[in-house]
């Protein structure tokens, strides 16, 4: 699943591919954003950790947990 994080005062966004399910990611984002000086801690598919201060986060878009088909399999 792809997670997009937009930042204050920046036109770029960070995209992280994660193996965690949508509800777990949404819970972690909510907990980090509710803390006054919180940090959002995510791990991508390759095991790399990404730490983002919640003060710099403008939005977080959590993708769906369903896998996408490739080619003509979805037709």
PDB file of C-alpha atoms in Angstrom, residues 2-73:
ATOM      1  CA  UNK A   2       1.226   3.503  -0.797  1.00  0.00           C
ATOM      2  CA  UNK A   3       1.292   6.219   1.838  1.00  0.00           C
ATOM      3  CA  UNK A   4       1.650   9.839   0.673  1.00  0.00           C
ATOM      4  CA  UNK A   5       2.785  12.489   3.129  1.00  0.00           C
ATOM      5  CA  UNK A   6       2.497  16.158   2.181  1.00  0.00           C
ATOM      6  CA  UNK A   7       4.565  18.784   3.983  1.00  0.00           C
ATOM      7  CA  UNK A   8       3.928  22.365   5.042  1.00  0.00           C
ATOM      8  CA  UNK A   9       5.643  24.921   2.789  1.00  0.00           C
ATOM      9  CA  UNK A  10       6.809  22.267   0.306  1.00  0.00           C
ATOM     10  CA  UNK A  11       5.329  21.264  -3.064  1.00  0.00           C
ATOM     11  CA  UNK A  12       6.884  17.785  -2.824  1.00  0.00           C
ATOM     12  CA  UNK A  13       5.432  14.777  -1.084  1.00  0.00           C
ATOM     13  CA  UNK A  14       6.957  11.643   0.383  1.00  0.00           C
ATOM     14  CA  UNK A  15       5.596   8.324  -0.909  1.00  0.00           C
ATOM     15  CA  UNK A  16       6.220   5.188   1.135  1.00  0.00           C
ATOM     16  CA  UNK A  17       5.263   1.645   0.084  1.00  0.00           C
ATOM     17  CA  UNK A  18       4.319  -0.358   3.177  1.00  0.00           C
ATOM     18  CA  UNK A  19       3.200  -3.926   3.875  1.00  0.00           C
ATOM     19  CA  UNK A  20       1.070  -2.887   6.879  1.00  0.00           C
ATOM     20  CA  UNK A  21      -2.706  -2.787   6.548  1.00  0.00           C
ATOM     21  CA  UNK A  22      -4.696   0.423   6.160  1.00  0.00           C
ATOM     22  CA  UNK A  23      -6.183   0.447   9.668  1.00  0.00           C
ATOM     23  CA  UNK A  24      -2.796  -0.003  11.367  1.00  0.00           C
ATOM     24  CA  UNK A  25      -1.289   2.864   9.360  1.00  0.00           C
ATOM     25  CA  UNK A  26      -4.277   5.133  10.043  1.00  0.00           C
ATOM     26  CA  UNK A  27      -3.993   4.413  13.776  1.00  0.00           C
ATOM     27  CA  UNK A  28      -0.271   5.227  13.820  1.00  0.00           C
ATOM     28  CA  UNK A  29      -0.847   8.465  11.902  1.00  0.00           C
ATOM     29  CA  UNK A  30      -3.644   9.518  14.270  1.00  0.00           C
ATOM     30  CA  UNK A  31      -1.515   8.821  17.340  1.00  0.00           C
ATOM     31  CA  UNK A  32       1.452  10.763  15.963  1.00  0.00           C
ATOM     32  CA  UNK A  33      -0.634  13.764  14.901  1.00  0.00           C
ATOM     33  CA  UNK A  34      -2.504  13.954  18.209  1.00  0.00           C
ATOM     34  CA  UNK A  35       0.724  14.348  20.210  1.00  0.00           C
ATOM     35  CA  UNK A  36       2.006  17.905  20.607  1.00  0.00           C
ATOM     36  CA  UNK A  37       5.609  17.058  19.691  1.00  0.00           C
ATOM     37  CA  UNK A  38       4.992  13.701  18.048  1.00  0.00           C
ATOM     38  CA  UNK A  39       6.899  11.852  15.374  1.00  0.00           C
ATOM     39  CA  UNK A  40       5.334   9.655  12.710  1.00  0.00           C
ATOM     40  CA  UNK A  41       7.371   6.444  12.505  1.00  0.00           C
ATOM     41  CA  UNK A  42       6.787   4.257   9.421  1.00  0.00           C
ATOM     42  CA  UNK A  43       8.664   1.314   7.899  1.00  0.00           C
ATOM     43  CA  UNK A  44       8.654   0.656   4.152  1.00  0.00           C
ATOM     44  CA  UNK A  45       8.640  -2.678   2.287  1.00  0.00           C
ATOM     45  CA  UNK A  46      12.457  -2.889   2.309  1.00  0.00           C
ATOM     46  CA  UNK A  47      12.655  -2.376   6.079  1.00  0.00           C
ATOM     47  CA  UNK A  48      13.791   1.272   5.972  1.00  0.00           C
ATOM     48  CA  UNK A  49      12.398   3.455   8.765  1.00  0.00           C
ATOM     49  CA  UNK A  50      11.058   6.914   8.021  1.00  0.00           C
ATOM     50  CA  UNK A  51      10.619   9.395  10.880  1.00  0.00           C
ATOM     51  CA  UNK A  52       8.657  12.599  10.241  1.00  0.00           C
ATOM     52  CA  UNK A  53       7.933  15.358  12.778  1.00  0.00           C
ATOM     53  CA  UNK A  54       4.203  15.899  13.027  1.00  0.00           C
ATOM     54  CA  UNK A  55       4.608  19.700  12.999  1.00  0.00           C
ATOM     55  CA  UNK A  56       5.773  19.540   9.365  1.00  0.00           C
ATOM     56  CA  UNK A  57       2.965  17.261   8.099  1.00  0.00           C
ATOM     57  CA  UNK A  58       0.225  18.938   6.039  1.00  0.00           C
ATOM     58  CA  UNK A  59      -1.662  15.745   5.076  1.00  0.00           C
ATOM     59  CA  UNK A  60      -1.350  11.967   4.946  1.00  0.00           C
ATOM     60  CA  UNK A  61      -3.052   9.900   2.240  1.00  0.00           C
ATOM     61  CA  UNK A  62      -3.319   6.190   3.003  1.00  0.00           C
ATOM     62  CA  UNK A  63      -3.981   3.976  -0.028  1.00  0.00           C
ATOM     63  CA  UNK A  64      -6.160   0.897  -0.125  1.00  0.00           C
ATOM     64  CA  UNK A  65      -4.992  -2.502   1.046  1.00  0.00           C
ATOM     65  CA  UNK A  66      -6.100  -4.265  -2.145  1.00  0.00           C
ATOM     66  CA  UNK A  67      -3.502  -5.309  -4.688  1.00  0.00           C
ATOM     67  CA  UNK A  68      -3.645  -3.939  -8.193  1.00  0.00           C
ATOM     68  CA  UNK A  69      -3.715  -6.226 -11.210  1.00  0.00           C
ATOM     69  CA  UNK A  70      -1.213  -5.863 -14.005  1.00  0.00           C
ATOM     70  CA  UNK A  71      -1.925  -6.254 -17.696  1.00  0.00           C
ATOM     71  CA  UNK A  72      -5.163  -7.767 -18.944  1.00  0.00           C
ATOM     72  CA  UNK A  73      -5.900  -9.724 -15.749  1.00  0.00           C
TER      73      UNK A  73
END
